[in-house]
Coordinates of N, CA and C in Angstrom, one line a residue:
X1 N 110.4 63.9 115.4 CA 110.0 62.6 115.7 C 111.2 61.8 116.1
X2 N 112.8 62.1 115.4 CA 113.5 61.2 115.6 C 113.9 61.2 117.6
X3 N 113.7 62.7 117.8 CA 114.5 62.8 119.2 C 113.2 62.7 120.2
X4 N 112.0 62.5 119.6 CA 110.7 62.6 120.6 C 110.5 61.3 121.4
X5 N 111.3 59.9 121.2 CA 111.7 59.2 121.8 C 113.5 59.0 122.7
X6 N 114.0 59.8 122.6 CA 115.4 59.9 123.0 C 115.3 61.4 123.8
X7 N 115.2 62.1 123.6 CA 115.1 63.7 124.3 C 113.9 64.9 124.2
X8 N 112.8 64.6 125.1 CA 111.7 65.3 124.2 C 112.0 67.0 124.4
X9 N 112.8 67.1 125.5 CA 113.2 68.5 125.3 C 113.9 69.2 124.2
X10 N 114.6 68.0 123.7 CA 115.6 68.5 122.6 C 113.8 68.4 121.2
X11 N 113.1 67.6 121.6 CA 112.6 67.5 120.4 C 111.7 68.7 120.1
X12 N 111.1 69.3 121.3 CA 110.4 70.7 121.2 C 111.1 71.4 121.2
X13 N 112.2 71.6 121.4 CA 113.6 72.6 120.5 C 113.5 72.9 119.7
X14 N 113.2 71.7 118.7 CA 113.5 71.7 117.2 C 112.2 71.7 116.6
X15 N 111.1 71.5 117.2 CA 109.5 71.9 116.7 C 109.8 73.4 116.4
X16 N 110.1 74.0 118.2 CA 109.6 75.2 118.2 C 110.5 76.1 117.1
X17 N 111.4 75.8 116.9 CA 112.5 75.8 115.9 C 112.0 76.0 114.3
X18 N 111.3 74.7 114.0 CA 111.0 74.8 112.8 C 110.1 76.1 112.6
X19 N 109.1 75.8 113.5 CA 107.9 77.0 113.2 C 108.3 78.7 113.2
X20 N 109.0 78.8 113.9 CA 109.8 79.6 114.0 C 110.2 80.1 113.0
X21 N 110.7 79.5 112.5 CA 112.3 79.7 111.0 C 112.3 79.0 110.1
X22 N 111.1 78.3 110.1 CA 111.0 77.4 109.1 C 111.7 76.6 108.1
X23 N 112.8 76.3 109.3 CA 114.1 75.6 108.7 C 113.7 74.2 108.3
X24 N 112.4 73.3 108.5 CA 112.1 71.7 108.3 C 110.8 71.9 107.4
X25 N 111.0 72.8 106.8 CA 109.8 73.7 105.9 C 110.4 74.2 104.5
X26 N 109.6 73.5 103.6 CA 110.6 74.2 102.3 C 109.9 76.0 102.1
X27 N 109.2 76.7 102.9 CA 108.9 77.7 103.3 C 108.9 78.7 101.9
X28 N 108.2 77.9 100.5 CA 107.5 78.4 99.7 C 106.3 78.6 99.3
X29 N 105.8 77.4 98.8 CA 104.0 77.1 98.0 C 103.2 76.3 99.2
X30 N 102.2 77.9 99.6 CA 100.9 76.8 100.6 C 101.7 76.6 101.1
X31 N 102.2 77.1 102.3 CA 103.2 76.5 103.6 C 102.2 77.2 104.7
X32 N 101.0 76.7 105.0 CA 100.2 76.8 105.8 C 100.2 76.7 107.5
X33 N 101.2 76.2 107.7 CA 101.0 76.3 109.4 C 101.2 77.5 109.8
X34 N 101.8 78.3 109.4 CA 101.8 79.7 110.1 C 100.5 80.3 110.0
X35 N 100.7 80.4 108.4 CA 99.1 81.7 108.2 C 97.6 81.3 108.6
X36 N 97.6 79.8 108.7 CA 96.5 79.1 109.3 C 96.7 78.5 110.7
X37 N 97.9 77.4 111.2 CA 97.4 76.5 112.2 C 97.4 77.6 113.3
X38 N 98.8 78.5 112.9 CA 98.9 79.4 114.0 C 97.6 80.4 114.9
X39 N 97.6 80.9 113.2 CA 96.6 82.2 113.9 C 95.0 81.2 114.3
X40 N 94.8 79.9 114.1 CA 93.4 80.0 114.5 C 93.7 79.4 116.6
X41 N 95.6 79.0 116.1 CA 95.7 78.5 118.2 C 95.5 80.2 118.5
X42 N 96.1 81.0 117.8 CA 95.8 82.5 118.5 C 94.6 82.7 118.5
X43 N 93.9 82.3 117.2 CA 92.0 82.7 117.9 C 91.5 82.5 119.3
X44 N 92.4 81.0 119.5 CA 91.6 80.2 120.7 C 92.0 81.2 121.7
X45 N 93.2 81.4 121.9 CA 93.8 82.4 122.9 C 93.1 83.6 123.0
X46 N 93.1 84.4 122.3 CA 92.5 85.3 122.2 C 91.4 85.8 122.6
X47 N 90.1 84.9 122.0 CA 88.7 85.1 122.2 C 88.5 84.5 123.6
X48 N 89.3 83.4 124.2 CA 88.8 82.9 125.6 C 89.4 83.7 126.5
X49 N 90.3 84.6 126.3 CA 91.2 85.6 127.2 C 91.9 84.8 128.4
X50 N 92.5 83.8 127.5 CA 93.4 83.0 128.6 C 94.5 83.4 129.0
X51 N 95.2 84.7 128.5 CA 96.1 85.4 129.3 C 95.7 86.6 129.2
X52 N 96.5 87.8 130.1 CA 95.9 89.1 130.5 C 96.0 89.6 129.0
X53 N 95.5 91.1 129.3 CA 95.3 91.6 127.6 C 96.6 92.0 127.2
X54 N 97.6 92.4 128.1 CA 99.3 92.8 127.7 C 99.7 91.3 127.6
X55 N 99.2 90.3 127.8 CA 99.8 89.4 127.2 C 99.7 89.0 125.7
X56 N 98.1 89.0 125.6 CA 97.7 89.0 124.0 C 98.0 89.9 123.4
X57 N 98.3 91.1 123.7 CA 98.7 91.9 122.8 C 100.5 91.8 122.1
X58 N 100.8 91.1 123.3 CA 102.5 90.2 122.6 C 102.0 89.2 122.0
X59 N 101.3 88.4 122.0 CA 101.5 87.1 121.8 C 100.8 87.9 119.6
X60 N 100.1 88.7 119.8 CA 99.2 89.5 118.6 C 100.3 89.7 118.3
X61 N 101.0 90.6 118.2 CA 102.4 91.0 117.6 C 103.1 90.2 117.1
X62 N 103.6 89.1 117.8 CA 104.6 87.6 117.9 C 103.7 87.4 116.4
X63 N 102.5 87.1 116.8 CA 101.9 86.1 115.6 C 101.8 86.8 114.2
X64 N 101.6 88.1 114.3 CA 101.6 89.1 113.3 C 102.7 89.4 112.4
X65 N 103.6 89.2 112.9 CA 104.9 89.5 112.8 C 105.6 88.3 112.1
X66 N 105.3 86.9 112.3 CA 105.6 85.6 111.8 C 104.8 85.4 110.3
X67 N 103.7 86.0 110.3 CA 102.3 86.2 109.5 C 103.2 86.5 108.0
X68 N 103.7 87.9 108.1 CA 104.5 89.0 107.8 C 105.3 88.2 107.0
X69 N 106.3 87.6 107.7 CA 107.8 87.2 107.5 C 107.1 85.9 106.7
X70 N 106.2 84.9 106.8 CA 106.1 83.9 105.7 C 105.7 84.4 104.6
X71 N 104.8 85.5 104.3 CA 104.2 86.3 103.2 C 105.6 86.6 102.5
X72 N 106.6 87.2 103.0 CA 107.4 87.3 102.4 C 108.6 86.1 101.9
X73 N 108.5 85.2 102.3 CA 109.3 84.5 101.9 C 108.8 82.9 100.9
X74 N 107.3 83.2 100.9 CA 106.9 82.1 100.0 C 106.4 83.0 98.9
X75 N 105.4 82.2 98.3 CA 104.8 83.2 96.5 C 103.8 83.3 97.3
X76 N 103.3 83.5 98.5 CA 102.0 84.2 98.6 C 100.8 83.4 98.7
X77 N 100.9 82.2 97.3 CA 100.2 81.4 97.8 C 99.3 81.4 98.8
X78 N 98.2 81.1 99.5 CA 97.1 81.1 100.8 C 98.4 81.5 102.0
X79 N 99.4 81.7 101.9 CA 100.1 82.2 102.8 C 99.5 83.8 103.4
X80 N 99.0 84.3 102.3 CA 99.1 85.7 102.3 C 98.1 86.5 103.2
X81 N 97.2 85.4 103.6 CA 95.7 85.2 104.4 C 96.3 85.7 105.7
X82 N 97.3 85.1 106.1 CA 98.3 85.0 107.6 C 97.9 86.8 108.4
X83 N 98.1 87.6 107.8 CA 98.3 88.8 108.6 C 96.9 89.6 108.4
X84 N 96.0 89.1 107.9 CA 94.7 89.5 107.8 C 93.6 88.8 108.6
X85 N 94.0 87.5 108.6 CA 93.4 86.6 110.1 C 93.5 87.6 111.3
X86 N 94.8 87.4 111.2 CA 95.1 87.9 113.1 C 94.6 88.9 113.4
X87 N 94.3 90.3 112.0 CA 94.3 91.7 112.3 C 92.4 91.3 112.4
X88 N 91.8 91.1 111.9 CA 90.3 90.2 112.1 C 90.0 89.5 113.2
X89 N 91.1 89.0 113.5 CA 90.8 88.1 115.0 C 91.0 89.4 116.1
X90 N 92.1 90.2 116.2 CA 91.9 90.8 117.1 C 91.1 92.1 116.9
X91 N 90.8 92.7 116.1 CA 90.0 93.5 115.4 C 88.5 93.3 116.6
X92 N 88.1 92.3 116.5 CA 86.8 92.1 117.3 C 86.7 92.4 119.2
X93 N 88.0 93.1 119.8 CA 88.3 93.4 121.1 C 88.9 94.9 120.8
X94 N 90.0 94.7 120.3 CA 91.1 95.6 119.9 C 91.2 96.7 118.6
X95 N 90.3 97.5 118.5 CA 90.7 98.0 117.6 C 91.5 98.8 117.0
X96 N 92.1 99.6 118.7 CA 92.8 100.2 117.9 C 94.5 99.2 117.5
X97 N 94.5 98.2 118.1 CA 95.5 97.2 117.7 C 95.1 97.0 116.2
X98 N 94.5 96.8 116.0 CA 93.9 96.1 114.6 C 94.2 97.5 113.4
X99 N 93.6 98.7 114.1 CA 94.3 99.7 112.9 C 95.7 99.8 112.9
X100 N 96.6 99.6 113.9 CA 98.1 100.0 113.9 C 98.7 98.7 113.1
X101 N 97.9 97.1 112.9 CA 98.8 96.5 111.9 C 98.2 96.9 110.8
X102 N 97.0 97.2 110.6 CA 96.3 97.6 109.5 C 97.6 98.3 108.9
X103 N 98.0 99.4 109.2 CA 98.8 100.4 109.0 C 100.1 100.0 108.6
X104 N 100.8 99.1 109.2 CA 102.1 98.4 108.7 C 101.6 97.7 107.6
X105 N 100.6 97.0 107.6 CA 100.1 95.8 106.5 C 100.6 96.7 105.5
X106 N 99.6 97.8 104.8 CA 99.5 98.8 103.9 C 100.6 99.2 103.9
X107 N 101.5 100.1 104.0 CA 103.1 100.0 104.5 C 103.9 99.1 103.8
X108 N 103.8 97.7 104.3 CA 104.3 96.6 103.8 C 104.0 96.0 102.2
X109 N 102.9 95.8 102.4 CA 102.5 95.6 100.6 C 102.6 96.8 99.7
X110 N 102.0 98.2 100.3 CA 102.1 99.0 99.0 C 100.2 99.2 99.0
X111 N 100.1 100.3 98.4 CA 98.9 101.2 98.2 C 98.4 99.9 97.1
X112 N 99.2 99.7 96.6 CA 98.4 99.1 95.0 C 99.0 97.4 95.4
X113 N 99.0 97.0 96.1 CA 99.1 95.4 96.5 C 98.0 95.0 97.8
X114 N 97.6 96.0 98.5 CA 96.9 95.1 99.8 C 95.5 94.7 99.4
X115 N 95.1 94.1 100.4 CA 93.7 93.5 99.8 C 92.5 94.6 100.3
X116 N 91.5 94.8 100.1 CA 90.2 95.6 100.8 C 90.1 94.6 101.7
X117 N 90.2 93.6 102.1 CA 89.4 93.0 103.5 C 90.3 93.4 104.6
X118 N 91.1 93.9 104.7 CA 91.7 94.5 105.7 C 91.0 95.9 106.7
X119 N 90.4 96.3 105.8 CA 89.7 97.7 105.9 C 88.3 96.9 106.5
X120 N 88.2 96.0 105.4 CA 86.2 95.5 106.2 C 86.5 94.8 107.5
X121 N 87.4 94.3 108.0 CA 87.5 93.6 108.9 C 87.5 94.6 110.0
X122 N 88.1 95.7 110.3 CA 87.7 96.3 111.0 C 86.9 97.4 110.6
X123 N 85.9 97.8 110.1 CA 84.9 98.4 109.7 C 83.8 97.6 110.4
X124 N 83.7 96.0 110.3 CA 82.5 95.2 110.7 C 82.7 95.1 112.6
X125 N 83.9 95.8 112.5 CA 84.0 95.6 114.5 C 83.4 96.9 114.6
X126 N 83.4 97.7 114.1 CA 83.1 99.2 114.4 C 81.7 99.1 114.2
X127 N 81.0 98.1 113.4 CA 80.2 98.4 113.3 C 78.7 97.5 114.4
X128 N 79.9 96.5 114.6 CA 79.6 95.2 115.8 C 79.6 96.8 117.4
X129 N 80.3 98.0 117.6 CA 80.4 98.1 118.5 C 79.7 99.7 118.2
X130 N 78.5 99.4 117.3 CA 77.6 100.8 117.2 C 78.3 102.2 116.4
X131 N 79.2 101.6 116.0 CA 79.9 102.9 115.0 C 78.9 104.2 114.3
X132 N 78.9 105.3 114.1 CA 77.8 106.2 113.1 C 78.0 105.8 111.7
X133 N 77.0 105.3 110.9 CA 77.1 104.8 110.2 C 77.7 106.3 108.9
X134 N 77.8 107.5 109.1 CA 78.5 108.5 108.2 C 80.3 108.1 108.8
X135 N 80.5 107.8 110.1 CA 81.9 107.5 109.9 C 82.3 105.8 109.4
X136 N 81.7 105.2 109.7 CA 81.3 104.3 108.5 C 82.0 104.1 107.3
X137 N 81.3 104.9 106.6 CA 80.9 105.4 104.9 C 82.0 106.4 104.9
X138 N 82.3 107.1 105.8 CA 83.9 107.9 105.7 C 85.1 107.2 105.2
X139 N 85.0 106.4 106.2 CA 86.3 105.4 106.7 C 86.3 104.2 105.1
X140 N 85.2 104.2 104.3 CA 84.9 103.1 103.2 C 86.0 103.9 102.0
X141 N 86.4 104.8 101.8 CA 86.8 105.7 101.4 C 88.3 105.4 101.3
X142 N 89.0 104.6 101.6 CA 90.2 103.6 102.0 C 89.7 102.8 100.8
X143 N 88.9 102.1 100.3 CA 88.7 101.1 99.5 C 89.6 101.7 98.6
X144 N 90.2 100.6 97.9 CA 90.8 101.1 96.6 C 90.1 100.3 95.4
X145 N 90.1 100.4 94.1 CA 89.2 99.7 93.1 C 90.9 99.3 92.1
X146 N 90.3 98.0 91.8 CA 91.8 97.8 90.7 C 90.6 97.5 89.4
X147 N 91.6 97.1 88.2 CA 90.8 96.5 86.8 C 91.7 95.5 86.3
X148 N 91.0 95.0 85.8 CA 91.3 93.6 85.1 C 91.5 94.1 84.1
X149 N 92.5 93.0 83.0 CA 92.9 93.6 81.8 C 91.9 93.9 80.6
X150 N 91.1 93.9 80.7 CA 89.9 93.9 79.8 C 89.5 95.5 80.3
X151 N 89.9 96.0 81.2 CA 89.7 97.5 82.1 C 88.5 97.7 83.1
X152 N 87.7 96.5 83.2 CA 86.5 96.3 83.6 C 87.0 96.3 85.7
X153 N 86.4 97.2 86.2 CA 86.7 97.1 87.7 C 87.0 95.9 88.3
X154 N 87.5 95.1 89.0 CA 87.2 94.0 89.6 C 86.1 94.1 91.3
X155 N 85.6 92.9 91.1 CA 84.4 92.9 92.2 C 84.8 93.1 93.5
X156 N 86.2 93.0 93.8 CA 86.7 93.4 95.3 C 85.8 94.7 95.8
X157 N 85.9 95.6 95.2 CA 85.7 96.9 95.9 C 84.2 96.9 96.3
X158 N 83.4 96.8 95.4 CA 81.9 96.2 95.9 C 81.6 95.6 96.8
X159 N 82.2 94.0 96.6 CA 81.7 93.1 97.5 C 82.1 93.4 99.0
X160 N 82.8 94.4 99.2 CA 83.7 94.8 100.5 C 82.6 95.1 100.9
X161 N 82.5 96.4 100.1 CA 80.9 97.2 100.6 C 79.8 96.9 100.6
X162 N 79.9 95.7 99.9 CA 78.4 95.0 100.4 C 78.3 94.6 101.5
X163 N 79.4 94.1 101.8 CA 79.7 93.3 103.0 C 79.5 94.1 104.4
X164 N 80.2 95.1 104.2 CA 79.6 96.2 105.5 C 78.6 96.6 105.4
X165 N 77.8 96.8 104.4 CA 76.3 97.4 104.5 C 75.6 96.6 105.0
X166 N 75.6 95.4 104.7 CA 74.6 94.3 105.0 C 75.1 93.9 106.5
X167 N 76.0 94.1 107.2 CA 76.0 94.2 108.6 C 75.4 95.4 109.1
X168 N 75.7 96.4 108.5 CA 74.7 97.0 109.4 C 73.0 97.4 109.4
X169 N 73.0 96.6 108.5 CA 71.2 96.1 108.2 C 71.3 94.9 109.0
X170 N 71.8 94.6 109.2 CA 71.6 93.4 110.5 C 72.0 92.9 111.5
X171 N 72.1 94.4 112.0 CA 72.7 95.0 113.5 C 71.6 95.7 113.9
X172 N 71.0 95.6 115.4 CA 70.0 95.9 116.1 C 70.6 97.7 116.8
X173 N 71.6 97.9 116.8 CA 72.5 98.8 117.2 C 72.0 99.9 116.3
X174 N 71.3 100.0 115.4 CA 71.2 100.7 114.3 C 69.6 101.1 114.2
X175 N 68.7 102.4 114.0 CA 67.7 102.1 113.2 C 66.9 101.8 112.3
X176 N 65.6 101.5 112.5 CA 65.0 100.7 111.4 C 65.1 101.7 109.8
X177 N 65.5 102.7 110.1 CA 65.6 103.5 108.9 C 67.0 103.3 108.7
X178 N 67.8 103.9 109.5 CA 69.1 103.3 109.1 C 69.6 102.1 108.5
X179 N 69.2 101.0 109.2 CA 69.1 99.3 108.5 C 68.7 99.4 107.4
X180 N 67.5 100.1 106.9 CA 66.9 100.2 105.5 C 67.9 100.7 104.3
X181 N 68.2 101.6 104.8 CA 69.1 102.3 103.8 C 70.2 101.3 103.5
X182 N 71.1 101.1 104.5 CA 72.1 100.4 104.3 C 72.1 99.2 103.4
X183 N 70.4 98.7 103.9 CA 70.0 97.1 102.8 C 69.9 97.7 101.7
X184 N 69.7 99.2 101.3 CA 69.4 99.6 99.9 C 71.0 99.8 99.1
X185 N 71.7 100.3 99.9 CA 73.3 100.3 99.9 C 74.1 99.1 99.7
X186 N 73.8 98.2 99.9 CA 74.6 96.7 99.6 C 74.2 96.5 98.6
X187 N 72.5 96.6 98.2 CA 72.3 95.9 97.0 C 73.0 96.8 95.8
X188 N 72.5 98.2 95.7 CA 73.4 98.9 94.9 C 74.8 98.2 94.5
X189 N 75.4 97.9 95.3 CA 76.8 97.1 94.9 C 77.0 96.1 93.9
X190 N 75.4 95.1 94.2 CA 75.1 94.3 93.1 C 74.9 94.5 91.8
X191 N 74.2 95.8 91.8 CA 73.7 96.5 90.8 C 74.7 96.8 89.9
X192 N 75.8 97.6 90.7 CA 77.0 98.2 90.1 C 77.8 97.1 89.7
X193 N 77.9 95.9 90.1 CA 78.5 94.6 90.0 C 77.9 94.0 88.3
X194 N 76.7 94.4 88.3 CA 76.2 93.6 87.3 C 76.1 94.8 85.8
X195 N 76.1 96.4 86.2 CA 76.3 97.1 85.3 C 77.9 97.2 84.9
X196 N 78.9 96.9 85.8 CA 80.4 96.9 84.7 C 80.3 95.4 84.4
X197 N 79.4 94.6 84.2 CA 79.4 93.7 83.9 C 80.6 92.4 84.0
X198 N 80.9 92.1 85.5 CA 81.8 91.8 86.2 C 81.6 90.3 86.0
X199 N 82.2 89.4 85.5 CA 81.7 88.1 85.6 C 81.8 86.9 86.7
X200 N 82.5 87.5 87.8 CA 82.0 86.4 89.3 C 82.1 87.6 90.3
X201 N 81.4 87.2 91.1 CA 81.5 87.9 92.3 C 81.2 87.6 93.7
X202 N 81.5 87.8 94.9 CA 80.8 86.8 96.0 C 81.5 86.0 96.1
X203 N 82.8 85.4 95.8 CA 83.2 84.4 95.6 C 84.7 84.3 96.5
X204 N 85.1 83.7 96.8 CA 86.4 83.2 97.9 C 87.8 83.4 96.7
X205 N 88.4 84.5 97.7 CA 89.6 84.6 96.4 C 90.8 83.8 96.3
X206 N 90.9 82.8 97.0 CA 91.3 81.9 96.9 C 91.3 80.8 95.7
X207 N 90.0 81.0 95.5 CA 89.6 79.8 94.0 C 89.4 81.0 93.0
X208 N 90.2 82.1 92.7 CA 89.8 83.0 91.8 C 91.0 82.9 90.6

């Protein structure tokens, strides 16, 4: 602001600057512009195909890559959202982009730190673009299950798989037998949800 009246070139210098490097950023707790303001201007980009697809697919990388580097340098905080947006945003065009950060993501965190929604996010494109519902149910097989200290599973692993079942019960791409099953398959999850006797579920992990 001080040079956006005196040099605006010098002042988008030091914008593009901060976001960048987050040098005018205490670049710890909830430092949101990356892992949110960013990736939803990349949604815009992205889904309107305002530049060619070798361009998105830099501009994907660029953003993926900044995603990355804030995860790492704050506590994680809603930061951590950052490289799971983008791989979800491009996921719905690009999939096999979407499995190769998939791939670094997991890489990056570790077997026993990533989240399962990495995996549903592109499972629900596969399944948005007629996938066989046994590669599907192959590919679910990546889920990992953690426990809470009490040893009781946590609802992640479930709720993932509910979440892809119930898309493909409500995808026209699919038969009426097939849909069926799958509606019988999500609910199972609940079932299983409510026999380890899990006490929230469905719920935004964010407020968890």
């Amino acid at each position: 602001m001080f040079f956006s009246k005196i040099d605006q070139e010098q002042a988008k210098y030091y914008f593009t600057k901060a976001v960048l490097e987050g040098i005018l950023r205490h670049g710890w707790h909830k430092d949101t512009i990356v892992s949110y303001l960013l990736t939803d201007a990349f949604e815009i980009v992205w889904r309107n195909n305002w530049v060619d697809n070798k361009k998105k697919e830099s501009y994907a990388r660029e953003v993926f890559d900044l995603t990355m580097h804030v995860v790492q340098i704050t506590d994680g905080d809603h930061t951590w959202r950052g490289p799971y947006l983008v791989i979800e945003i491009i996921a719905s065009t690009n999939i096999e982009l979407a499995e190769q950060f998939k791939k670094e993501l997991i890489e990056a965190k570790g077997y026993h730190n990533f989240s399962n929604q990495v995996i549903t996010s592109i499972l629900k494109a596969k399944v948005k673009n007629g996938a066989e519902v046994e590669k599907i149910e192959k590919e679910m097989s990546e889920y990992r299950i953690d426990y809470g200290h009490e040893g009781r599973p946590r609802s992640d692993y479930y709720e993932q798989k509910f979440i892809v079942y119930l898309e493909i019960a409500e995808s026209n791409l699919y038969t009426e037998e097939e849909q069926k099953e799958a509606f019988q398959k999500s609910y199972k999850q609940v079932e299983e949800i409510q026999k380890q006797q899990i006490d929230y579920y469905l719920r935004d992990d964010d407020f968890r």
